[in-house]
PDB file of C-alpha atoms in Angstrom:
ATOM      1  CA  MET A1130     125.275 134.094  80.367  1.00  0.00           C
ATOM      2  CA  SER A1131     124.997 137.027  82.747  1.00  0.00           C
ATOM      3  CA  LEU A1132     124.376 136.208  86.412  1.00  0.00           C
ATOM      4  CA  GLY A1133     122.120 139.231  86.771  1.00  0.00           C
ATOM      5  CA  LEU A1134     119.982 138.306  83.777  1.00  0.00           C
ATOM      6  CA  SER A1135     119.818 134.692  84.979  1.00  0.00           C
ATOM      7  CA  ILE A1136     118.506 135.838  88.361  1.00  0.00           C
ATOM      8  CA  PHE A1137     115.987 138.109  86.618  1.00  0.00           C
ATOM      9  CA  ALA A1138     114.779 135.287  84.339  1.00  0.00           C
ATOM     10  CA  ILE A1139     114.355 132.942  87.307  1.00  0.00           C
ATOM     11  CA  ALA A1140     112.593 135.508  89.496  1.00  0.00           C
ATOM     12  CA  PHE A1141     110.333 136.627  86.638  1.00  0.00           C
ATOM     13  CA  GLY A1142     109.220 133.054  85.976  1.00  0.00           C
ATOM     14  CA  TYR A1143     108.876 132.079  89.626  1.00  0.00           C
ATOM     15  CA  PHE A1144     106.712 134.965  90.811  1.00  0.00           C
ATOM     16  CA  ILE A1145     104.373 134.654  87.823  1.00  0.00           C
ATOM     17  CA  GLY A1146     104.245 130.879  88.215  1.00  0.00           C
ATOM     18  CA  ALA A1147     103.362 131.292  91.882  1.00  0.00           C
ATOM     19  CA  ILE A1148     100.052 132.935  90.943  1.00  0.00           C
ATOM     20  CA  SER A1149      97.462 130.258  91.772  1.00  0.00           C
ATOM     21  CA  PHE A1150      94.712 130.446  89.168  1.00  0.00           C
ATOM     22  CA  ALA A1151      93.100 127.405  90.795  1.00  0.00           C
ATOM     23  CA  ARG A1152      92.564 129.374  93.991  1.00  0.00           C
ATOM     24  CA  LEU A1153      91.454 132.484  92.119  1.00  0.00           C
ATOM     25  CA  VAL A1154      88.884 130.634  90.003  1.00  0.00           C
ATOM     26  CA  VAL A1155      87.376 128.869  93.015  1.00  0.00           C
ATOM     27  CA  ARG A1156      87.322 132.081  95.043  1.00  0.00           C
ATOM     28  CA  VAL A1157      85.460 133.945  92.293  1.00  0.00           C
ATOM     29  CA  VAL A1158      82.995 131.169  91.401  1.00  0.00           C
ATOM     30  CA  ASP A1159      82.261 129.692  94.836  1.00  0.00           C
ATOM     31  CA  PRO A1160      83.998 131.343  97.820  1.00  0.00           C
ATOM     32  CA  ASP A1161      82.554 128.694 100.168  1.00  0.00           C
ATOM     33  CA  LYS A1162      84.853 126.116  98.534  1.00  0.00           C
ATOM     34  CA  ALA A1163      87.949 128.331  98.613  1.00  0.00           C
ATOM     35  CA  LYS A1164      89.404 126.664 101.712  1.00  0.00           C
ATOM     36  CA  TRP A1165      91.977 124.195 100.433  1.00  0.00           C
ATOM     37  CA  GLU A1166      92.167 120.942 102.294  1.00  0.00           C
ATOM     38  CA  LYS A1167      93.012 117.467 101.100  1.00  0.00           C
ATOM     39  CA  THR A1168      91.035 116.359  98.066  1.00  0.00           C
ATOM     40  CA  THR A1169      89.836 112.766  98.131  1.00  0.00           C
ATOM     41  CA  ILE A1170      89.329 110.887  94.848  1.00  0.00           C
ATOM     42  CA  GLU A1171      87.136 107.942  95.767  1.00  0.00           C
ATOM     43  CA  TYR A1172      86.405 104.674  93.990  1.00  0.00           C
ATOM     44  CA  PRO A1173      82.782 103.960  95.012  1.00  0.00           C
ATOM     45  CA  ALA A1174      82.866 100.247  94.169  1.00  0.00           C
ATOM     46  CA  SER A1175      85.826  99.640  96.471  1.00  0.00           C
ATOM     47  CA  GLU A1176      87.524 100.870  99.610  1.00  0.00           C
ATOM     48  CA  HIS A1177      90.267 102.557  97.602  1.00  0.00           C
ATOM     49  CA  ALA A1178      90.784 106.316  97.459  1.00  0.00           C
ATOM     50  CA  ILE A1179      93.543 108.734  96.596  1.00  0.00           C
ATOM     51  CA  GLU A1180      94.160 111.743  98.825  1.00  0.00           C
ATOM     52  CA  THR A1181      96.031 114.795  97.592  1.00  0.00           C
ATOM     53  CA  ASP A1182      96.714 118.274  98.913  1.00  0.00           C
ATOM     54  CA  LEU A1183      97.855 119.573  95.523  1.00  0.00           C
ATOM     55  CA  VAL A1184      96.133 122.727  94.292  1.00  0.00           C
ATOM     56  CA  SER A1185      95.565 122.266  90.591  1.00  0.00           C
ATOM     57  CA  ALA A1186      93.090 122.253  87.716  1.00  0.00           C
ATOM     58  CA  THR A1187      92.141 118.719  88.778  1.00  0.00           C
ATOM     59  CA  SER A1188      91.216 120.006  92.241  1.00  0.00           C
ATOM     60  CA  VAL A1189      89.097 122.741  90.654  1.00  0.00           C
ATOM     61  CA  ARG A1190      87.337 120.173  88.448  1.00  0.00           C
ATOM     62  CA  LEU A1191      86.461 118.068  91.478  1.00  0.00           C
ATOM     63  CA  ARG A1192      85.105 121.143  93.280  1.00  0.00           C
ATOM     64  CA  LEU A1193      83.365 123.043  90.492  1.00  0.00           C
ATOM     65  CA  GLY A1194      83.099 120.723  87.495  1.00  0.00           C
ATOM     66  CA  ALA A1195      84.891 120.152  84.208  1.00  0.00           C
ATOM     67  CA  ARG A1196      84.201 123.624  82.752  1.00  0.00           C
ATOM     68  CA  TYR A1197      86.096 125.467  85.465  1.00  0.00           C
ATOM     69  CA  GLY A1198      88.753 122.788  85.652  1.00  0.00           C
ATOM     70  CA  CYS A1199      89.403 123.306  81.941  1.00  0.00           C
ATOM     71  CA  LEU A1200      89.473 127.084  82.406  1.00  0.00           C
ATOM     72  CA  THR A1201      92.058 126.731  85.160  1.00  0.00           C
ATOM     73  CA  ALA A1202      94.204 124.445  83.027  1.00  0.00           C
ATOM     74  CA  ILE A1203      94.145 126.965  80.149  1.00  0.00           C
ATOM     75  CA  LEU A1204      95.118 129.819  82.472  1.00  0.00           C
ATOM     76  CA  ASP A1205      97.998 127.750  83.870  1.00  0.00           C
ATOM     77  CA  ILE A1206      99.176 126.877  80.357  1.00  0.00           C
ATOM     78  CA  VAL A1207      99.182 130.581  79.489  1.00  0.00           C
ATOM     79  CA  LYS A1208     101.064 131.233  82.733  1.00  0.00           C
ATOM     80  CA  GLY A1209     103.832 128.924  81.541  1.00  0.00           C
ATOM     81  CA  PHE A1210     103.767 130.105  77.934  1.00  0.00           C
ATOM     82  CA  VAL A1211     103.797 133.912  78.175  1.00  0.00           C
ATOM     83  CA  PRO A1212     106.789 134.474  80.535  1.00  0.00           C
ATOM     84  CA  THR A1213     108.902 131.939  78.627  1.00  0.00           C
ATOM     85  CA  LEU A1214     108.057 133.537  75.285  1.00  0.00           C
ATOM     86  CA  LEU A1215     108.690 137.067  76.555  1.00  0.00           C
ATOM     87  CA  VAL A1216     112.134 136.240  77.935  1.00  0.00           C
ATOM     88  CA  TRP A1217     112.992 134.447  74.694  1.00  0.00           C
ATOM     89  CA  MET A1218     111.979 137.580  72.751  1.00  0.00           C
ATOM     90  CA  TRP A1219     113.934 139.873  75.062  1.00  0.00           C
ATOM     91  CA  PHE A1220     117.131 137.791  75.137  1.00  0.00           C
ATOM     92  CA  PRO A1221     117.127 135.455  72.102  1.00  0.00           C
ATOM     93  CA  GLU A1222     120.909 134.942  72.086  1.00  0.00           C
ATOM     94  CA  GLN A1223     121.083 133.010  75.377  1.00  0.00           C
ATOM     95  CA  PRO A1224     118.771 130.340  76.910  1.00  0.00           C
ATOM     96  CA  TYR A1225     117.477 132.569  79.706  1.00  0.00           C
ATOM     97  CA  TYR A1226     113.971 131.589  78.637  1.00  0.00           C
ATOM     98  CA  LEU A1227     114.664 128.006  79.728  1.00  0.00           C
ATOM     99  CA  LEU A1228     115.431 129.259  83.234  1.00  0.00           C
ATOM    100  CA  THR A1229     112.154 131.169  83.154  1.00  0.00           C
ATOM    101  CA  SER A1230     110.217 128.089  82.059  1.00  0.00           C
ATOM    102  CA  VAL A1231     111.686 125.951  84.848  1.00  0.00           C
ATOM    103  CA  ALA A1232     111.120 128.697  87.424  1.00  0.00           C
ATOM    104  CA  THR A1233     107.482 129.056  86.351  1.00  0.00           C
ATOM    105  CA  VAL A1234     106.872 125.381  87.112  1.00  0.00           C
ATOM    106  CA  VAL A1235     108.690 125.657  90.455  1.00  0.00           C
ATOM    107  CA  GLY A1236     106.586 128.694  91.347  1.00  0.00           C
ATOM    108  CA  HIS A1237     103.389 126.856  90.401  1.00  0.00           C
ATOM    109  CA  ASN A1238     104.303 123.818  92.509  1.00  0.00           C
ATOM    110  CA  TRP A1239     105.744 125.696  95.492  1.00  0.00           C
ATOM    111  CA  PRO A1240     104.225 129.213  95.490  1.00  0.00           C
ATOM    112  CA  VAL A1241     105.623 131.640  98.037  1.00  0.00           C
ATOM    113  CA  TYR A1242     102.246 133.410  98.205  1.00  0.00           C
ATOM    114  CA  TYR A1243     100.479 130.304  99.568  1.00  0.00           C
ATOM    115  CA  LYS A1244     102.965 128.734 102.007  1.00  0.00           C
ATOM    116  CA  PHE A1245     104.544 126.749  99.155  1.00  0.00           C
ATOM    117  CA  GLN A1246     101.444 124.595  98.637  1.00  0.00           C
ATOM    118  CA  GLY A1247     100.788 124.311  94.897  1.00  0.00           C
ATOM    119  CA  GLY A1248     100.070 121.843  92.139  1.00  0.00           C
ATOM    120  CA  ARG A1249     101.749 119.250  89.946  1.00  0.00           C
ATOM    121  CA  GLY A1250     102.972 121.648  87.291  1.00  0.00           C
ATOM    122  CA  LEU A1251     101.543 119.816  84.284  1.00  0.00           C
ATOM    123  CA  SER A1252      99.767 122.805  82.710  1.00  0.00           C
ATOM    124  CA  PRO A1253     102.637 125.326  83.059  1.00  0.00           C
ATOM    125  CA  ILE A1254     104.976 122.605  81.778  1.00  0.00           C
ATOM    126  CA  LEU A1255     102.842 122.343  78.645  1.00  0.00           C
ATOM    127  CA  GLY A1256     102.847 126.128  78.326  1.00  0.00           C
ATOM    128  CA  GLY A1257     106.628 126.253  78.602  1.00  0.00           C
ATOM    129  CA  PHE A1258     107.117 123.479  76.049  1.00  0.00           C
ATOM    130  CA  LEU A1259     104.661 125.251  73.754  1.00  0.00           C
ATOM    131  CA  ALA A1260     106.899 128.325  73.776  1.00  0.00           C
ATOM    132  CA  VAL A1261     110.145 126.352  73.485  1.00  0.00           C
ATOM    133  CA  ASP A1262     109.134 123.893  70.745  1.00  0.00           C
ATOM    134  CA  ALA A1263     105.467 123.765  69.756  1.00  0.00           C
ATOM    135  CA  ILE A1264     106.046 121.216  66.995  1.00  0.00           C
ATOM    136  CA  GLY A1265     107.993 118.975  69.346  1.00  0.00           C
ATOM    137  CA  LEU A1266     105.191 119.201  71.909  1.00  0.00           C
ATOM    138  CA  VAL A1267     102.664 117.973  69.336  1.00  0.00           C
ATOM    139  CA  ILE A1268     104.939 115.179  68.071  1.00  0.00           C
ATOM    140  CA  THR A1269     105.806 113.840  71.527  1.00  0.00           C
ATOM    141  CA  HIS A1270     102.136 113.773  72.540  1.00  0.00           C
ATOM    142  CA  VAL A1271     101.190 111.967  69.334  1.00  0.00           C
ATOM    143  CA  LEU A1272     103.961 109.443  70.034  1.00  0.00           C
ATOM    144  CA  GLY A1273     102.594 109.087  73.559  1.00  0.00           C
ATOM    145  CA  PHE A1274      99.187 108.085  72.206  1.00  0.00           C
ATOM    146  CA  VAL A1275     100.840 105.699  69.740  1.00  0.00           C
ATOM    147  CA  LEU A1276     102.660 104.005  72.628  1.00  0.00           C
ATOM    148  CA  THR A1277      99.368 103.836  74.519  1.00  0.00           C
ATOM    149  CA  PHE A1278      97.847 101.977  71.575  1.00  0.00           C
ATOM    150  CA  LEU A1279     100.805  99.582  71.373  1.00  0.00           C
ATOM    151  CA  THR A1280     101.169  98.885  75.097  1.00  0.00           C
ATOM    152  CA  ALA A1281      97.654  99.483  76.505  1.00  0.00           C
ATOM    153  CA  SER A1282      99.299 101.595  79.217  1.00  0.00           C
ATOM    154  CA  PRO A1283      97.440 104.871  79.879  1.00  0.00           C
ATOM    155  CA  MET A1284     100.633 106.295  81.391  1.00  0.00           C
ATOM    156  CA  TRP A1285     101.927 107.102  77.895  1.00  0.00           C
ATOM    157  CA  ALA A1286      98.778 109.013  76.971  1.00  0.00           C
ATOM    158  CA  PHE A1287      98.882 111.166  80.087  1.00  0.00           C
ATOM    159  CA  LEU A1288     102.629 111.539  80.624  1.00  0.00           C
ATOM    160  CA  GLY A1289     104.298 110.373  77.420  1.00  0.00           C
ATOM    161  CA  GLY A1290     104.240 113.833  75.888  1.00  0.00           C
ATOM    162  CA  ILE A1291     106.389 115.130  78.760  1.00  0.00           C
ATOM    163  CA  MET A1292     108.646 112.104  79.171  1.00  0.00           C
ATOM    164  CA  LEU A1293     109.441 111.882  75.460  1.00  0.00           C
ATOM    165  CA  THR A1294     110.657 115.479  75.308  1.00  0.00           C
ATOM    166  CA  VAL A1295     114.048 114.381  76.661  1.00  0.00           C
ATOM    167  CA  PRO A1296     114.876 111.991  73.770  1.00  0.00           C
ATOM    168  CA  TRP A1297     113.153 114.379  71.354  1.00  0.00           C
ATOM    169  CA  PHE A1298     115.477 117.265  72.200  1.00  0.00           C
ATOM    170  CA  LEU A1299     118.505 115.001  72.411  1.00  0.00           C
ATOM    171  CA  ILE A1300     117.962 112.901  69.271  1.00  0.00           C
ATOM    172  CA  ALA A1301     115.666 114.853  66.957  1.00  0.00           C
ATOM    173  CA  ARG A1302     116.824 118.365  67.837  1.00  0.00           C
ATOM    174  CA  ARG A1303     120.378 117.340  68.789  1.00  0.00           C
ATOM    175  CA  ASP A1304     120.405 119.995  71.477  1.00  0.00           C
ATOM    176  CA  PRO A1305     121.841 118.821  74.834  1.00  0.00           C
ATOM    177  CA  VAL A1306     120.873 122.094  76.531  1.00  0.00           C
ATOM    178  CA  LEU A1307     117.190 121.565  75.679  1.00  0.00           C
ATOM    179  CA  ALA A1308     117.501 117.902  76.691  1.00  0.00           C
ATOM    180  CA  VAL A1309     118.823 118.909  80.129  1.00  0.00           C
ATOM    181  CA  TYR A1310     115.989 121.442  80.420  1.00  0.00           C
ATOM    182  CA  ALA A1311     113.419 118.730  79.619  1.00  0.00           C
ATOM    183  CA  LEU A1312     115.057 116.333  82.092  1.00  0.00           C
ATOM    184  CA  ILE A1313     114.877 118.919  84.878  1.00  0.00           C
ATOM    185  CA  ILE A1314     111.224 119.579  84.070  1.00  0.00           C
ATOM    186  CA  ASN A1315     110.487 115.835  84.277  1.00  0.00           C
ATOM    187  CA  ILE A1316     112.277 115.539  87.623  1.00  0.00           C
ATOM    188  CA  ILE A1317     110.306 118.461  89.062  1.00  0.00           C
ATOM    189  CA  PHE A1318     106.998 117.026  87.840  1.00  0.00           C
ATOM    190  CA  PHE A1319     107.528 113.497  89.138  1.00  0.00           C
ATOM    191  CA  TYR A1320     108.868 114.785  92.454  1.00  0.00           C
ATOM    192  CA  ALA A1321     105.765 116.948  92.938  1.00  0.00           C
ATOM    193  CA  THR A1322     103.455 114.009  92.195  1.00  0.00           C
ATOM    194  CA  ARG A1323     105.386 111.316  94.056  1.00  0.00           C
ATOM    195  CA  GLY A1324     102.703 111.029  96.755  1.00  0.00           C
ATOM    196  CA  GLU A1325      99.908 110.433  94.241  1.00  0.00           C
ATOM    197  CA  PHE A1326     101.985 107.979  92.214  1.00  0.00           C
ATOM    198  CA  LYS A1327     102.708 105.995  95.375  1.00  0.00           C
ATOM    199  CA  GLN A1328      98.989 105.718  96.170  1.00  0.00           C
ATOM    200  CA  VAL A1329      98.126 104.756  92.582  1.00  0.00           C
ATOM    201  CA  LYS A1330     100.818 102.066  92.634  1.00  0.00           C
ATOM    202  CA  GLU A1331      99.432 100.646  95.877  1.00  0.00           C
ATOM    203  CA  ILE A1332      95.967 100.446  94.294  1.00  0.00           C
ATOM    204  CA  GLN A1333      97.380  98.803  91.164  1.00  0.00           C
ATOM    205  CA  ASP A1334      99.375  96.321  93.255  1.00  0.00           C
ATOM    206  CA  SER A1335      96.163  95.320  95.009  1.00  0.00           C
ATOM    207  CA  GLY A1336      94.780  94.205  91.642  1.00  0.00           C
ATOM    208  CA  TYR A1337      91.928  96.717  91.629  1.00  0.00           C
ATOM    209  CA  LYS A1338      91.036  98.451  88.350  1.00  0.00           C
ATOM    210  CA  PRO A1339      88.478 101.307  88.309  1.00  0.00           C
ATOM    211  CA  THR A1340      85.579 100.755  85.931  1.00  0.00           C
ATOM    212  CA  GLU A1341      84.361 103.145  83.269  1.00  0.00           C
ATOM    213  CA  GLU A1342      81.171 103.641  85.296  1.00  0.00           C
ATOM    214  CA  GLU A1343      83.198 104.782  88.305  1.00  0.00           C
ATOM    215  CA  TYR A1344      85.070 107.323  86.228  1.00  0.00           C
ATOM    216  CA  LEU A1345      81.770 108.660  84.890  1.00  0.00           C
ATOM    217  CA  ALA A1346      80.265 108.770  88.391  1.00  0.00           C
ATOM    218  CA  ARG A1347      83.139 111.005  89.487  1.00  0.00           C
ATOM    219  CA  GLY A1348      82.782 113.199  86.417  1.00  0.00           C
ATOM    220  CA  GLU A1349      86.048 112.012  84.869  1.00  0.00           C
ATOM    221  CA  THR A1350      84.794 111.661  81.319  1.00  0.00           C
ATOM    222  CA  GLY A1351      88.341 111.817  79.972  1.00  0.00           C
ATOM    223  CA  SER A1352      89.376 108.880  82.141  1.00  0.00           C
ATOM    224  CA  ALA A1353      86.220 107.016  81.152  1.00  0.00           C
ATOM    225  CA  ARG A1354      87.064 107.459  77.483  1.00  0.00           C
ATOM    226  CA  MET A1355      90.600 106.284  78.196  1.00  0.00           C
ATOM    227  CA  THR A1356      89.256 103.179  79.935  1.00  0.00           C
ATOM    228  CA  ARG A1357      86.999 102.464  76.946  1.00  0.00           C
ATOM    229  CA  MET A1358      89.936 102.878  74.579  1.00  0.00           C
ATOM    230  CA  MET A1359      92.102 100.557  76.702  1.00  0.00           C
ATOM    231  CA  ASP A1360      89.394  97.907  76.610  1.00  0.00           C
ATOM    232  CA  ASN A1361      88.514  98.159  72.924  1.00  0.00           C
ATOM    233  CA  TYR A1362      91.066  99.830  70.717  1.00  0.00           C
ATOM    234  CA  THR A1363      94.614  99.134  71.897  1.00  0.00           C
ATOM    235  CA  LEU A1364      96.781  96.541  70.182  1.00  0.00           C
ATOM    236  CA  PRO A1365      96.762  94.066  73.120  1.00  0.00           C
ATOM    237  CA  SER A1366      92.954  94.279  73.352  1.00  0.00           C
ATOM    238  CA  LEU A1367      92.590  93.725  69.588  1.00  0.00           C
ATOM    239  CA  ILE A1368      94.905  90.699  69.746  1.00  0.00           C
ATOM    240  CA  LYS A1369      92.939  89.344  72.693  1.00  0.00           C
ATOM    241  CA  ARG A1370      89.653  89.703  70.805  1.00  0.00           C
ATOM    242  CA  LEU A1371      91.082  87.982  67.733  1.00  0.00           C
ATOM    243  CA  ARG A1372      92.339  85.078  69.840  1.00  0.00           C
ATOM    244  CA  THR A1373      88.958  84.758  71.550  1.00  0.00           C
ATOM    245  CA  ARG A1374      87.191  84.807  68.165  1.00  0.00           C
ATOM    246  CA  ASN A1375      89.510  82.128  66.776  1.00  0.00           C
ATOM    247  CA  GLU A1376      89.019  79.930  69.821  1.00  0.00           C
ATOM    248  CA  GLN A1377      85.237  80.239  69.559  1.00  0.00           C
ATOM    249  CA  SER A1378      85.277  79.401  65.864  1.00  0.00           C
TER     250      SER A1378
END
């Protein structure tokens, strides 16, 4: 691999990744909400709350609603997909496109244009994986939902598709270079979200579990559906219902 082309691939991905569609969408739709401060995700039925200064599609959803949050997520996915695909098309013989994909996520999370205050990187990660291995992206996310059903842990539904890319590339694709790429992506993502994960763990350790009604009150219909699925359709919940039915009979 050429050092010059490696630097180009990294710079190309970083400076495109550093474009903050979250800020742009909010600025266009409602300039009064364009000042980015800490976003507080409250749980009305308790004293718990999660504070984050990440600038992401989630932040846009909390400010403007699900429609614009979804739009931002799509734009960020495209932001990860297009540069990775272009570099792969330009230089298909060497894995420069993997450097571009990683750099896009780094630019999204720590954008030079905005004093290095960015997001988690989930959407550009999905865009990069879509360009690298679209079939693998679908399979790992399906496996994530299967593990959610088996374990009743929502973590697999939300993050399994990313976490499982490492064994997918290593075992299914038998490509250690792609496996290292996926591992680096995972490290970047979990490092960027370490503050939120710490707060979530503290809430979980306290024994508090948000209700479906609270998710709906905050406009998190996806989380509400996930809560409903955890309570009704996962394997542990089905086993619990069968045991309760047998005991009653």
